[in-house]
Each structure stands twice: as C-alpha cells, then as structure tokens.
Coordinates of C-alpha atoms in Angstrom, one line a residue:
Chain A
M1463 CA 108.5 -106.5 -52.9
Q1464 CA 108.9 -108.4 -49.5
R1465 CA 109.5 -106.1 -46.5
Y1466 CA 111.4 -107.1 -43.4
F1467 CA 112.1 -105.4 -40.0
I1468 CA 115.9 -105.8 -39.3
N1469 CA 115.8 -104.3 -35.7
Q1470 CA 119.0 -102.4 -36.1
P1471 CA 120.2 -99.1 -37.6
A1472 CA 121.4 -98.8 -41.1
N1473 CA 122.4 -96.2 -43.7
I1474 CA 122.6 -96.1 -47.5
S1475 CA 125.5 -98.2 -48.8
D1476 CA 125.8 -100.1 -45.5
N1477 CA 126.5 -103.8 -45.5
V1478 CA 124.2 -105.4 -43.0
L1479 CA 124.2 -108.9 -41.5
L1480 CA 120.5 -110.0 -41.5
P1481 CA 118.9 -111.3 -38.3
D1482 CA 118.6 -115.1 -38.4
N1483 CA 114.8 -115.1 -38.7
V1484 CA 114.9 -112.6 -41.6
A1485 CA 117.6 -114.5 -43.4
H1486 CA 115.8 -117.7 -43.0
H1487 CA 112.5 -116.4 -44.4
L1488 CA 114.2 -114.5 -47.3
V1489 CA 116.6 -117.3 -48.3
K1490 CA 114.9 -120.5 -47.3
V1491 CA 111.2 -119.6 -47.7
M1492 CA 111.3 -117.0 -50.5
R1493 CA 114.3 -118.7 -52.1
A1494 CA 116.2 -115.4 -52.6
Q1495 CA 119.7 -115.5 -54.1
V1496 CA 122.6 -113.1 -54.4
G1497 CA 121.2 -110.1 -56.2
T1498 CA 117.7 -110.5 -54.9
R1499 CA 116.2 -107.2 -53.5
A1500 CA 113.8 -106.6 -50.7
E1501 CA 112.7 -103.7 -48.4
F1502 CA 114.3 -103.4 -45.0
V1503 CA 113.0 -101.3 -42.1
T1504 CA 115.6 -100.1 -39.6
N1505 CA 114.9 -99.8 -35.9
D1506 CA 114.5 -96.0 -36.4
Q1507 CA 111.7 -96.6 -39.0
H1508 CA 113.9 -95.8 -42.1
V1509 CA 113.2 -98.0 -45.1
F1510 CA 115.8 -99.1 -47.7
I1511 CA 115.8 -101.3 -50.7
G1512 CA 118.6 -103.8 -50.0
E1513 CA 120.3 -106.3 -52.3
I1514 CA 121.7 -109.6 -51.1
F1515 CA 125.5 -109.7 -51.9
S1516 CA 126.5 -112.7 -49.9
I1517 CA 124.9 -115.9 -48.5
D1518 CA 127.3 -117.9 -46.4
G1519 CA 125.7 -120.7 -44.5
S1520 CA 123.2 -119.0 -42.1
K1521 CA 124.9 -115.6 -42.6
T1522 CA 123.2 -113.5 -45.2
F1523 CA 124.6 -110.0 -46.0
V1524 CA 122.6 -107.2 -47.7
K1525 CA 123.8 -103.9 -49.1
M1526 CA 121.4 -101.0 -48.7
V1527 CA 121.2 -99.5 -52.2
E1528 CA 118.3 -97.1 -52.1
P1529 CA 116.4 -95.2 -49.4
L1530 CA 112.5 -95.4 -49.6
K1531 CA 110.6 -92.3 -48.6
T1532 CA 107.3 -94.1 -48.1
Q1533 CA 105.5 -93.4 -44.9
S1534 CA 102.7 -95.7 -44.0
E1535 CA 102.0 -94.8 -40.4
L1536 CA 98.8 -93.2 -39.2
P1537 CA 99.4 -89.5 -38.3
V1538 CA 97.9 -90.2 -34.9
N1539 CA 99.0 -93.0 -32.6
V1540 CA 96.1 -95.4 -31.7
I1541 CA 96.2 -97.7 -28.7
I1542 CA 93.4 -100.3 -28.8
A1543 CA 92.6 -101.9 -25.4
C1544 CA 90.4 -105.0 -25.9
G1545 CA 88.7 -107.1 -23.3
V1546 CA 90.3 -110.5 -23.5
P1547 CA 88.2 -112.2 -26.3
K1548 CA 87.3 -115.9 -26.9
G1549 CA 89.3 -118.4 -28.8
E1550 CA 91.4 -117.2 -31.8
K1551 CA 89.8 -113.7 -31.9
A1552 CA 92.9 -112.1 -30.3
S1553 CA 94.9 -113.4 -33.3
L1554 CA 92.4 -111.9 -35.8
I1555 CA 92.3 -108.6 -33.9
T1556 CA 96.1 -108.4 -33.8
Q1557 CA 96.5 -109.2 -37.5
K1558 CA 93.8 -106.9 -38.8
A1559 CA 94.5 -104.0 -36.4
T1560 CA 98.1 -104.1 -37.4
E1561 CA 97.2 -103.9 -41.1
L1562 CA 95.0 -101.0 -40.3
G1563 CA 97.7 -99.0 -38.5
V1564 CA 97.4 -99.6 -34.7
S1565 CA 100.3 -98.5 -32.5
K1566 CA 99.7 -100.8 -29.6
I1567 CA 97.1 -103.4 -28.5
I1568 CA 96.5 -104.1 -24.8
F1569 CA 94.3 -107.1 -23.9
F1570 CA 92.7 -106.6 -20.5
D1571 CA 90.7 -108.8 -18.2
A1572 CA 87.1 -107.4 -18.4
Q1573 CA 84.4 -108.2 -15.8
W1574 CA 82.4 -110.2 -18.4
S1575 CA 85.4 -111.7 -20.4
V1576 CA 84.3 -115.3 -20.9
S1577 CA 88.0 -116.2 -21.6
R1578 CA 90.8 -115.8 -19.1
W1579 CA 94.5 -115.9 -19.9
K1580 CA 96.0 -118.0 -17.1
S1581 CA 99.3 -116.4 -16.0
E1582 CA 101.4 -119.5 -16.9
K1583 CA 100.1 -119.3 -20.5
R1584 CA 100.1 -115.6 -20.9
D1585 CA 103.7 -115.1 -22.1
K1586 CA 103.3 -117.8 -24.8
K1587 CA 100.1 -116.2 -26.0
L1588 CA 101.7 -112.7 -26.1
D1589 CA 104.7 -114.2 -28.0
K1590 CA 102.4 -115.7 -30.6
L1591 CA 100.5 -112.4 -31.0
R1592 CA 103.7 -110.4 -31.3
K1593 CA 104.8 -112.7 -34.2
I1594 CA 101.5 -112.2 -35.9
A1595 CA 101.9 -108.4 -35.5
S1596 CA 105.4 -108.6 -36.9
G1597 CA 104.3 -110.6 -39.9
A1598 CA 101.2 -108.4 -40.5
A1599 CA 103.4 -105.2 -40.2
E1600 CA 105.8 -106.6 -42.9
Q1601 CA 102.9 -107.7 -45.2
S1602 CA 101.1 -104.4 -44.9
H1603 CA 104.3 -102.5 -45.5
R1604 CA 104.3 -100.6 -42.2
N1605 CA 107.3 -98.8 -40.8
V1606 CA 106.6 -99.9 -37.2
I1607 CA 105.6 -103.2 -35.5
P1608 CA 102.8 -102.5 -33.1
K1609 CA 103.4 -103.4 -29.4
I1610 CA 101.2 -106.2 -27.9
D1611 CA 100.6 -106.2 -24.2
Y1612 CA 98.4 -107.5 -21.4
C1613 CA 97.0 -105.7 -18.4
D1614 CA 94.9 -107.3 -15.7
S1615 CA 93.2 -104.1 -14.6
L1616 CA 90.9 -101.8 -16.5
V1617 CA 91.6 -99.1 -14.1
D1618 CA 95.3 -99.2 -15.1
V1619 CA 94.3 -99.1 -18.7
A1620 CA 92.1 -96.1 -18.2
R1621 CA 94.9 -94.2 -16.4
I1622 CA 97.3 -94.4 -19.4
D1623 CA 98.4 -90.8 -20.1
V1624 CA 97.3 -90.0 -23.7
S1625 CA 95.7 -87.1 -25.6
K1626 CA 92.1 -88.6 -25.8
K1627 CA 90.4 -91.6 -24.5
I1628 CA 87.2 -93.2 -25.8
V1629 CA 85.2 -96.4 -25.0
A1630 CA 83.1 -98.0 -27.7
W1631 CA 79.6 -98.3 -26.2
E1632 CA 76.6 -99.9 -27.8
E1633 CA 74.2 -98.1 -25.5
S1634 CA 75.6 -94.8 -26.8
A1635 CA 74.5 -95.7 -30.3
K1636 CA 71.1 -97.0 -29.1
H1637 CA 70.4 -93.6 -27.5
G1638 CA 70.9 -91.9 -30.9
E1639 CA 74.4 -90.6 -30.2
H1640 CA 76.2 -90.0 -33.5
S1641 CA 78.8 -87.4 -33.2
A1642 CA 81.1 -88.3 -30.3
L1643 CA 83.6 -90.2 -32.4
S1644 CA 83.8 -87.5 -35.1
Q1645 CA 84.2 -84.9 -32.4
V1646 CA 87.1 -86.8 -30.9
F1647 CA 88.8 -87.2 -34.3
H1648 CA 88.3 -83.5 -34.9
D1649 CA 90.0 -82.7 -31.6
L1650 CA 93.1 -84.8 -32.4
S1651 CA 96.2 -83.3 -34.0
N1652 CA 99.1 -85.1 -35.8
G1653 CA 101.3 -86.9 -33.3
D1654 CA 98.6 -87.2 -30.6
T1655 CA 97.7 -90.5 -29.1
L1656 CA 94.1 -91.9 -28.9
L1657 CA 93.3 -94.7 -26.5
A1658 CA 90.2 -96.7 -27.6
I1659 CA 88.7 -99.2 -25.2
I1660 CA 86.6 -102.0 -26.5
G1661 CA 84.7 -104.6 -24.4
P1662 CA 84.8 -108.4 -24.7
E1663 CA 82.0 -110.5 -26.2
G1664 CA 79.7 -109.8 -23.2
G1665 CA 80.4 -106.1 -23.4
L1666 CA 81.5 -103.9 -20.6
S1667 CA 79.4 -103.7 -17.4
E1668 CA 77.7 -100.5 -16.2
E1669 CA 80.3 -100.5 -13.4
E1670 CA 83.2 -100.5 -15.8
I1671 CA 81.6 -97.8 -17.9
D1672 CA 81.1 -95.6 -14.8
L1673 CA 84.8 -96.2 -13.8
L1674 CA 85.9 -95.2 -17.3
K1675 CA 83.7 -92.0 -17.3
K1676 CA 85.5 -91.0 -14.0
Q1677 CA 88.8 -91.2 -15.8
Q1678 CA 87.6 -88.8 -18.5
V1679 CA 87.0 -91.6 -21.1
V1680 CA 84.4 -90.5 -23.6
T1681 CA 81.6 -93.0 -24.6
A1682 CA 81.2 -93.2 -28.3
G1683 CA 79.0 -95.3 -30.6
L1684 CA 80.3 -97.0 -33.7
G1685 CA 77.2 -96.8 -35.8
P1686 CA 73.7 -98.3 -35.4
R1687 CA 74.6 -102.0 -36.0
I1688 CA 75.8 -104.2 -33.2
L1689 CA 79.5 -105.1 -33.9
R1690 CA 81.2 -108.2 -32.6
T1691 CA 84.1 -107.6 -30.2
E1692 CA 86.7 -108.3 -33.0
T1693 CA 84.9 -106.1 -35.5
A1694 CA 84.8 -102.9 -33.4
P1695 CA 88.6 -102.2 -33.3
L1696 CA 88.7 -102.7 -37.1
Y1697 CA 85.8 -100.3 -37.6
L1698 CA 87.5 -97.7 -35.4
L1699 CA 90.9 -98.0 -37.1
A1700 CA 89.4 -97.8 -40.6
A1701 CA 87.3 -94.7 -39.6
I1702 CA 90.5 -93.1 -38.2
S1703 CA 92.4 -93.9 -41.4
Y1704 CA 89.6 -92.5 -43.6
Y1705 CA 89.4 -89.3 -41.5
F1706 CA 93.1 -88.6 -41.3
E1707 CA 94.6 -90.2 -44.4
L1708 CA 91.9 -89.7 -47.0
E1709 CA 89.5 -87.0 -46.0
N1710 CA 91.8 -84.5 -44.1
Y1711 CA 95.3 -85.4 -45.2
Chain B
M1127 CA 67.4 -109.5 -27.2
Q1128 CA 67.6 -112.2 -29.9
R1129 CA 66.6 -111.0 -33.3
Y1130 CA 65.1 -113.3 -36.1
F1131 CA 64.1 -112.8 -39.7
I1132 CA 60.7 -114.5 -40.2
N1133 CA 60.5 -114.0 -44.0
Q1134 CA 56.8 -113.1 -44.0
P1135 CA 54.7 -110.0 -43.3
A1136 CA 53.2 -109.2 -39.9
N1137 CA 51.4 -106.5 -38.1
I1138 CA 51.0 -105.5 -34.5
S1139 CA 48.8 -108.0 -32.5
D1140 CA 49.2 -110.6 -35.2
N1141 CA 49.7 -114.2 -34.2
V1142 CA 52.5 -115.7 -36.3
L1143 CA 53.6 -119.3 -36.8
L1144 CA 57.4 -119.1 -36.8
P1145 CA 59.4 -120.7 -39.6
D1146 CA 60.9 -124.1 -38.5
N1147 CA 64.5 -122.9 -38.3
V1148 CA 63.6 -119.8 -36.2
A1149 CA 61.4 -121.9 -33.9
H1150 CA 64.2 -124.5 -33.6
H1151 CA 66.8 -121.9 -32.6
L1152 CA 64.5 -120.0 -30.3
V1153 CA 63.0 -123.0 -28.4
K1154 CA 65.7 -125.7 -28.7
V1155 CA 68.9 -123.6 -28.7
M1156 CA 67.9 -120.6 -26.6
R1157 CA 65.5 -122.6 -24.5
A1158 CA 62.7 -120.1 -24.8
Q1159 CA 59.3 -120.8 -23.2
V1160 CA 55.8 -119.4 -23.4
G1161 CA 56.2 -115.8 -22.5
T1162 CA 59.7 -115.3 -23.8
R1163 CA 60.2 -112.3 -26.0
A1164 CA 62.4 -111.7 -29.0
E1165 CA 62.7 -109.3 -32.0
F1166 CA 61.2 -110.4 -35.3
V1167 CA 61.9 -108.8 -38.6
T1168 CA 59.2 -109.1 -41.3
N1169 CA 60.0 -109.5 -45.0
D1170 CA 59.2 -105.8 -45.5
Q1171 CA 61.8 -104.8 -42.9
H1172 CA 59.5 -104.0 -40.0
V1173 CA 60.7 -105.1 -36.6
F1174 CA 58.4 -106.2 -33.7
I1175 CA 58.9 -107.5 -30.3
G1176 CA 57.0 -110.7 -30.2
E1177 CA 56.0 -112.9 -27.3
I1178 CA 55.7 -116.7 -27.5
F1179 CA 52.2 -117.7 -26.6
S1180 CA 52.2 -121.4 -27.7
I1181 CA 54.7 -124.1 -28.3
D1182 CA 53.1 -127.3 -29.7
G1183 CA 55.6 -129.8 -31.0
S1184 CA 57.5 -128.1 -33.8
K1185 CA 54.9 -125.4 -34.1
T1186 CA 55.7 -122.2 -32.2
F1187 CA 53.4 -119.2 -32.3
V1188 CA 54.3 -115.6 -31.4
K1189 CA 52.2 -112.6 -30.8
M1190 CA 53.6 -109.3 -32.1
V1191 CA 53.2 -107.0 -29.0
E1192 CA 55.3 -103.9 -29.8
P1193 CA 56.7 -102.3 -33.0
L1194 CA 60.3 -101.2 -32.9
K1195 CA 61.3 -98.1 -34.8
T1196 CA 65.0 -98.9 -34.9
Q1197 CA 66.7 -98.5 -38.3
S1198 CA 70.1 -100.1 -38.6
E1199 CA 70.6 -99.9 -42.4
L1200 CA 73.2 -97.7 -44.1
P1201 CA 71.6 -94.7 -45.8
V1202 CA 73.4 -95.8 -49.1
N1203 CA 73.3 -99.3 -50.5
V1204 CA 76.7 -100.9 -50.9
I1205 CA 77.4 -103.8 -53.2
I1206 CA 80.8 -105.3 -52.6
A1207 CA 82.3 -107.4 -55.5
C1208 CA 85.2 -109.5 -54.3
G1209 CA 87.6 -111.6 -56.4
V1210 CA 87.1 -115.2 -55.2
P1211 CA 89.5 -115.4 -52.3
K1212 CA 91.4 -118.4 -50.8
G1213 CA 90.1 -120.8 -48.2
E1214 CA 87.7 -119.6 -45.5
K1215 CA 88.1 -115.9 -46.4
A1216 CA 84.8 -115.7 -48.2
S1217 CA 83.1 -116.7 -44.9
L1218 CA 85.0 -114.0 -43.0
I1219 CA 84.2 -111.4 -45.6
T1220 CA 80.5 -112.4 -45.6
Q1221 CA 80.2 -112.3 -41.8
K1222 CA 82.1 -109.0 -41.2
A1223 CA 80.6 -107.2 -44.3
T1224 CA 77.1 -108.1 -43.1
E1225 CA 77.9 -106.7 -39.6
L1226 CA 79.2 -103.5 -41.3
G1227 CA 76.0 -103.0 -43.4
V1228 CA 76.7 -104.4 -46.9
S1229 CA 73.6 -104.8 -49.2
K1230 CA 75.0 -107.4 -51.5
I1231 CA 78.2 -109.3 -52.0
I1232 CA 79.2 -110.7 -55.4
F1233 CA 82.2 -113.1 -55.6
F1234 CA 83.7 -113.0 -59.1
D1235 CA 86.4 -115.0 -60.9
A1236 CA 89.4 -112.6 -61.1
Q1237 CA 92.3 -113.2 -63.5
W1238 CA 94.6 -113.8 -60.6
S1239 CA 92.3 -115.6 -58.2
V1240 CA 94.3 -118.5 -56.8
S1241 CA 91.1 -120.2 -55.8
R1242 CA 88.3 -121.2 -58.2
W1243 CA 84.8 -122.3 -57.2
K1244 CA 84.0 -125.3 -59.3
S1245 CA 80.5 -125.2 -60.7
E1246 CA 79.4 -128.3 -59.0
K1247 CA 80.4 -127.0 -55.6
R1248 CA 79.3 -123.4 -56.1
D1249 CA 75.7 -123.7 -54.9
K1250 CA 76.8 -125.4 -51.8
K1251 CA 79.3 -122.6 -51.1
L1252 CA 76.8 -119.9 -51.7
D1253 CA 74.2 -121.6 -49.5
K1254 CA 76.8 -121.7 -46.7
L1255 CA 77.6 -118.1 -47.1
R1256 CA 73.9 -117.1 -47.2
K1257 CA 73.5 -118.9 -43.8
I1258 CA 76.5 -116.9 -42.5
A1259 CA 74.9 -113.7 -43.8
S1260 CA 71.6 -114.5 -42.2
G1261 CA 73.2 -115.3 -38.8
A1262 CA 75.3 -112.2 -38.9
A1263 CA 72.4 -110.0 -39.9
E1264 CA 70.4 -111.3 -36.9
Q1265 CA 73.4 -110.9 -34.5
S1266 CA 74.2 -107.3 -35.6
H1267 CA 70.5 -106.4 -35.5
R1268 CA 70.1 -105.5 -39.1
N1269 CA 66.7 -105.0 -40.9
V1270 CA 67.9 -106.8 -44.0
I1271 CA 69.8 -109.9 -44.9
P1272 CA 72.4 -109.1 -47.6
K1273 CA 72.3 -111.0 -50.8
I1274 CA 75.2 -113.3 -51.6
D1275 CA 75.9 -114.0 -55.3
Y1276 CA 78.5 -115.3 -57.7
C1277 CA 79.5 -114.0 -61.2
D1278 CA 82.0 -115.5 -63.5
S1279 CA 82.8 -112.3 -65.4
L1280 CA 84.2 -109.0 -64.2
V1281 CA 82.8 -107.3 -67.2
D1282 CA 79.3 -108.3 -66.1
V1283 CA 80.1 -107.0 -62.6
A1284 CA 81.3 -103.7 -64.0
R1285 CA 78.1 -103.2 -66.0
I1286 CA 75.8 -103.4 -63.0
D1287 CA 73.7 -100.2 -63.1
V1288 CA 74.4 -98.2 -60.0
S1289 CA 75.0 -94.6 -58.9
K1290 CA 78.7 -94.9 -58.5
K1291 CA 81.4 -97.5 -59.0
I1292 CA 84.8 -97.7 -57.5
V1293 CA 87.7 -100.2 -57.5
A1294 CA 90.1 -100.4 -54.6
W1295 CA 93.5 -100.1 -56.2
E1296 CA 96.8 -100.2 -54.3
E1297 CA 98.7 -98.4 -57.1
S1298 CA 96.4 -95.5 -56.6
A1299 CA 97.5 -95.1 -53.0
K1300 CA 101.2 -95.6 -54.0
H1301 CA 101.0 -92.7 -56.3
G1302 CA 99.8 -90.5 -53.5
E1303 CA 96.1 -90.4 -54.4
H1304 CA 94.1 -89.6 -51.3
S1305 CA 90.8 -88.0 -52.1
A1306 CA 89.1 -90.3 -54.6
L1307 CA 87.2 -92.2 -52.0
S1308 CA 86.1 -89.1 -50.1
Q1309 CA 85.0 -87.5 -53.3
V1310 CA 82.8 -90.5 -54.2
F1311 CA 81.2 -90.5 -50.7
H1312 CA 80.6 -86.8 -51.1
D1313 CA 78.8 -87.4 -54.4
L1314 CA 76.5 -90.1 -53.0
S1315 CA 73.0 -89.2 -51.7
N1316 CA 70.7 -91.2 -49.4
G1317 CA 69.2 -94.2 -51.3
D1318 CA 72.0 -94.3 -53.9
T1319 CA 73.9 -97.5 -54.6
L1320 CA 77.7 -97.8 -54.6
L1321 CA 79.5 -100.7 -56.2
A1322 CA 82.9 -101.4 -54.8
I1323 CA 85.2 -103.8 -56.6
I1324 CA 88.0 -105.5 -54.7
G1325 CA 90.7 -107.8 -56.1
P1326 CA 91.6 -111.3 -54.8
E1327 CA 94.9 -112.1 -53.0
G1328 CA 97.0 -111.5 -56.1
G1329 CA 95.3 -108.2 -56.8
L1330 CA 93.7 -107.1 -60.1
S1331 CA 95.7 -107.2 -63.3
E1332 CA 96.4 -104.0 -65.3
E1333 CA 94.1 -105.5 -68.0
E1334 CA 91.2 -105.8 -65.5
I1335 CA 91.8 -102.2 -64.2
D1336 CA 91.7 -100.9 -67.8
L1337 CA 88.5 -102.8 -68.4
L1338 CA 87.0 -101.2 -65.3
K1339 CA 88.1 -97.7 -66.2
K1340 CA 86.3 -98.1 -69.5
Q1341 CA 83.1 -98.9 -67.6
Q1342 CA 83.5 -95.6 -65.6
V1343 CA 84.7 -97.3 -62.5
V1344 CA 86.8 -94.9 -60.4
T1345 CA 90.1 -96.2 -58.9
A1346 CA 90.4 -95.3 -55.3
G1347 CA 93.1 -96.0 -52.6
L1348 CA 92.2 -97.2 -49.2
G1349 CA 95.1 -95.5 -47.3
P1350 CA 98.8 -96.0 -47.4
R1351 CA 99.0 -99.5 -46.0
I1352 CA 98.6 -102.7 -48.0
L1353 CA 95.4 -104.4 -47.0
R1354 CA 94.7 -108.0 -47.4
T1355 CA 91.8 -108.9 -49.7
E1356 CA 89.5 -109.7 -46.8
T1357 CA 90.4 -106.5 -45.0
A1358 CA 89.7 -104.1 -47.8
P1359 CA 85.9 -104.5 -47.9
L1360 CA 85.8 -104.0 -44.1
Y1361 CA 87.8 -100.8 -44.4
L1362 CA 85.5 -99.5 -47.1
L1363 CA 82.3 -100.3 -45.2
A1364 CA 83.6 -98.9 -41.9
A1365 CA 84.6 -95.7 -43.7
I1366 CA 81.2 -95.4 -45.4
S1367 CA 79.4 -96.0 -42.0
Y1368 CA 81.7 -93.3 -40.4
Y1369 CA 81.0 -90.8 -43.2
F1370 CA 77.2 -91.3 -43.5
E1371 CA 76.2 -92.4 -40.0
L1372 CA 78.5 -90.5 -37.6
E1373 CA 80.0 -87.6 -39.4
N1374 CA 77.2 -86.4 -41.8
Y1375 CA 74.1 -88.1 -40.3

C-alpha cells in the first residue's frame, strides 16, 4: 500500500484534508478514487490506514479508518555526516541512507572534497535532497523523514552533542583494527544517538582525523575492502540495522 | 596505490609483461613512467608491489619487487542471485556488491521482473557488468574479481549446491521475524558458501517462494523497512561483513 507523510496530527475516525502534494500524487499519479486506501503518517509518527471519501477539485479528504502499529525506525538515532561528494552521489546517499533508517544526514565541506556547493546553489541542492529523502521514506515505509542539512565546518560537526561519535577511517582497517565498530554498537542503548563521520572521495586528511580525535570521535574501520564514499554510509547503516534489529532485538 | 589484476601467475623478482588493458590504464590513463609502482594481483590471488622497468610501445614490463600479505576477501563465499532489475540497477548492484565482497552475482528471470534481457543483448550486458566488477574489484583492493552470470530459471538457481541458501522476503519481516538471518550467519563456517536470493522490483511471487522453500531455501527478513531491489544485496553483504570481519573475526 502507498504511504504518505501528511505533516499534521490526526486520530482514528478523523476526516483529513490532504496536503496538495500528497493529494496530487495519490489522485493524479496513482489514479486513486473515492474508496481507495493508503497509509498516512502523522507529524507525531502515528500511522493510519485512510480511505478517500471525497475528491473535490484539488481538495481530497481522507477518513482515518484503522491505526497501524508498525514501527520501522531504528532503535538508535544515526546521524551521518558526509564530506560533500562528487556529482549525483549526494542523491544516492540520501535515497539509500533513508531506506536504511538514517535520522539525519549532514553534508560538510571536507579539506579534500573535490566538489564544493556554492552558497547560491546550496538551498536548491538541499531542497532536492529533502524531496528524495521524503520519497524514499514513503517508499521504504518509514515513520520519519530524515533531516538533510549542510555544514561548512567539520569542527562544528564534531561538536554535535550525541551519545557516541565515530569516523570511518581506512587506515584503521589497514592496521588490522576490527573491533572498534562492534564496541561502539555494544555501548549504545535504545534511544541513543550515534554520529558517524565519513570522508569525501579523497578521504579525510590526517589533520582532520586529528581534529576529530580531539573531539572524542572514535576511528573505526568498515572491514578490509576500500569502500567508495557513497558505499560507506550504507555499510554502516546496514551493520547497525543487523546488530540492533536482527541480532539483538 | 593503484591495483590491477594481471590474470597470470607471478613470483617475487619476476619480470612480467602486462596485459594490454592494464598497460593502457597504467601508462596512458595514470601516466605512469619507468619506476612507477602499483599493486598487481596474480590469477592465484597473490598480490605484489611491482615496479615498471620498461615501456616499449604498447609493451610494458613490471618487476615484482615486494609481496603483499593483505587479504581482503570475506571468510565466507557469498553468491547473490538477483531478479533481473530495471534500467541501470544491475550496474549499481554489480559495482556495490563487488566493493562489499560478493563472490558471484547471478541475474535471473523472475516471474515479476519488469525488465527482460533479450538473448541477443544478454552477452553484451554481461560483458559490461564484468568490466564494472573488474574495475570495482581493483578499486576496492580485492584479491578476486567476482563472477557475473545469468540464469533463465529460478529452479536452477535454487538447486546450486552450497552450504546455506536464503531468500530475502519482506513478508518475513512483516510477520515479526527477526532472527533467521543471524541464525544463518551463526551456522556458517569459514570457507562455506551462502546463496542469497533477492527478488526484482515487484518482489517474488508466492509461487516462487513456495518453490524456494521446497529447495530448503530459508526465508529471512532484512529488517523492518522495505528495501529497494538494489539495496537488499548491499544490506546483506554489509551485514555479513560486519558479522564475520568485525564482530567475530
């Protein structure tokens, strides 16, 4: 069943006027009619099956007929901070990380980022990524749309106040480090927030790694193979999901 | 350092004539000169640092100066069988699954595959995917290039003789199943082979799932979110890497 975020509160039996973009997709793209059902997520993460009871021009009304108890959010919050990547990679990271349960993605200017987001184009880029996140959250049946943000300073990223902070570091794996990531997972409890920092294509500089270590960020390898910048966040999120949702649920 | 597969045996101190495609990339694309070093993987998975000692037209010779003991292969072999996906997704799956350590990818015709690979175009498609796998194996510093294949029958895929077989099944997760995947990982030993079957965009039909169950294929959920067909193999491989290479190494 299609899922939509309606960005407003609702309760069982409520009649709800759908936001324009939701009504457009449901009625024009999916060709829904009176009687069609879909899943609607409220702004406080409740999910209802709703049934269309009236379509009047651009105004589509839905009655919430059944609450859904499904919970598809990771038990820990994961913030991924990515060095600004090249080309369309930010889109791929946003779509896939959303499917895999990320809470928030922050793109930051890294020392070796080949690509720079000029200030006049940044808002447009972020808007586009937020739309991708919203679509992917609906498609993967999440209860939350991840936040997408930008930060020009790695220092500010590293200072975010969270339970645990790691940085994916190739050199860590090269030196035979295996257990840092599983130790971090082990130390996290439900409701905690993990910040995971991942470099751009060129990686992070020694200087950046030193700066992060000073902010109590733990260096962790993601296995013995060299992962591309867009693959590393997906590895991390899949590993977290496996650990918290399948192995120790 | 660049890594290349030379598809021939070699020993320390050997002088090796590089295959044309390797010589072309190293000398023309990377602008290597006499004295430049790179990593070379032999056809029996040994890795050497080699140094160019002669470039004569299209003939480039390398001397193997130092063996590398790095091992970047997963301790278990993973065969991913994917329902033929739409558009460029086969390329994305091939690139990312290679980075994440897959041994072999088999694309199969699923009942609900929207896309079909016509027989006259199939070899060209497979050639392209094999090139992607080879490039991704070099880039991620693997010791092996994964095999890429096609099979027109899910029955034949299910009959492959391996240690364990699973099929990623959404319904499994919907019914609150958590532990099948971690049980399968637990039952695998180093050197074993796991076959993981993943449906195309439309998923697998009940009929296909029944057929797989009859072949002792275990249904396993990949967490509570609905993953796209190209995301599921990446989740699975990342989870396997986490389990075998970071948590229980």
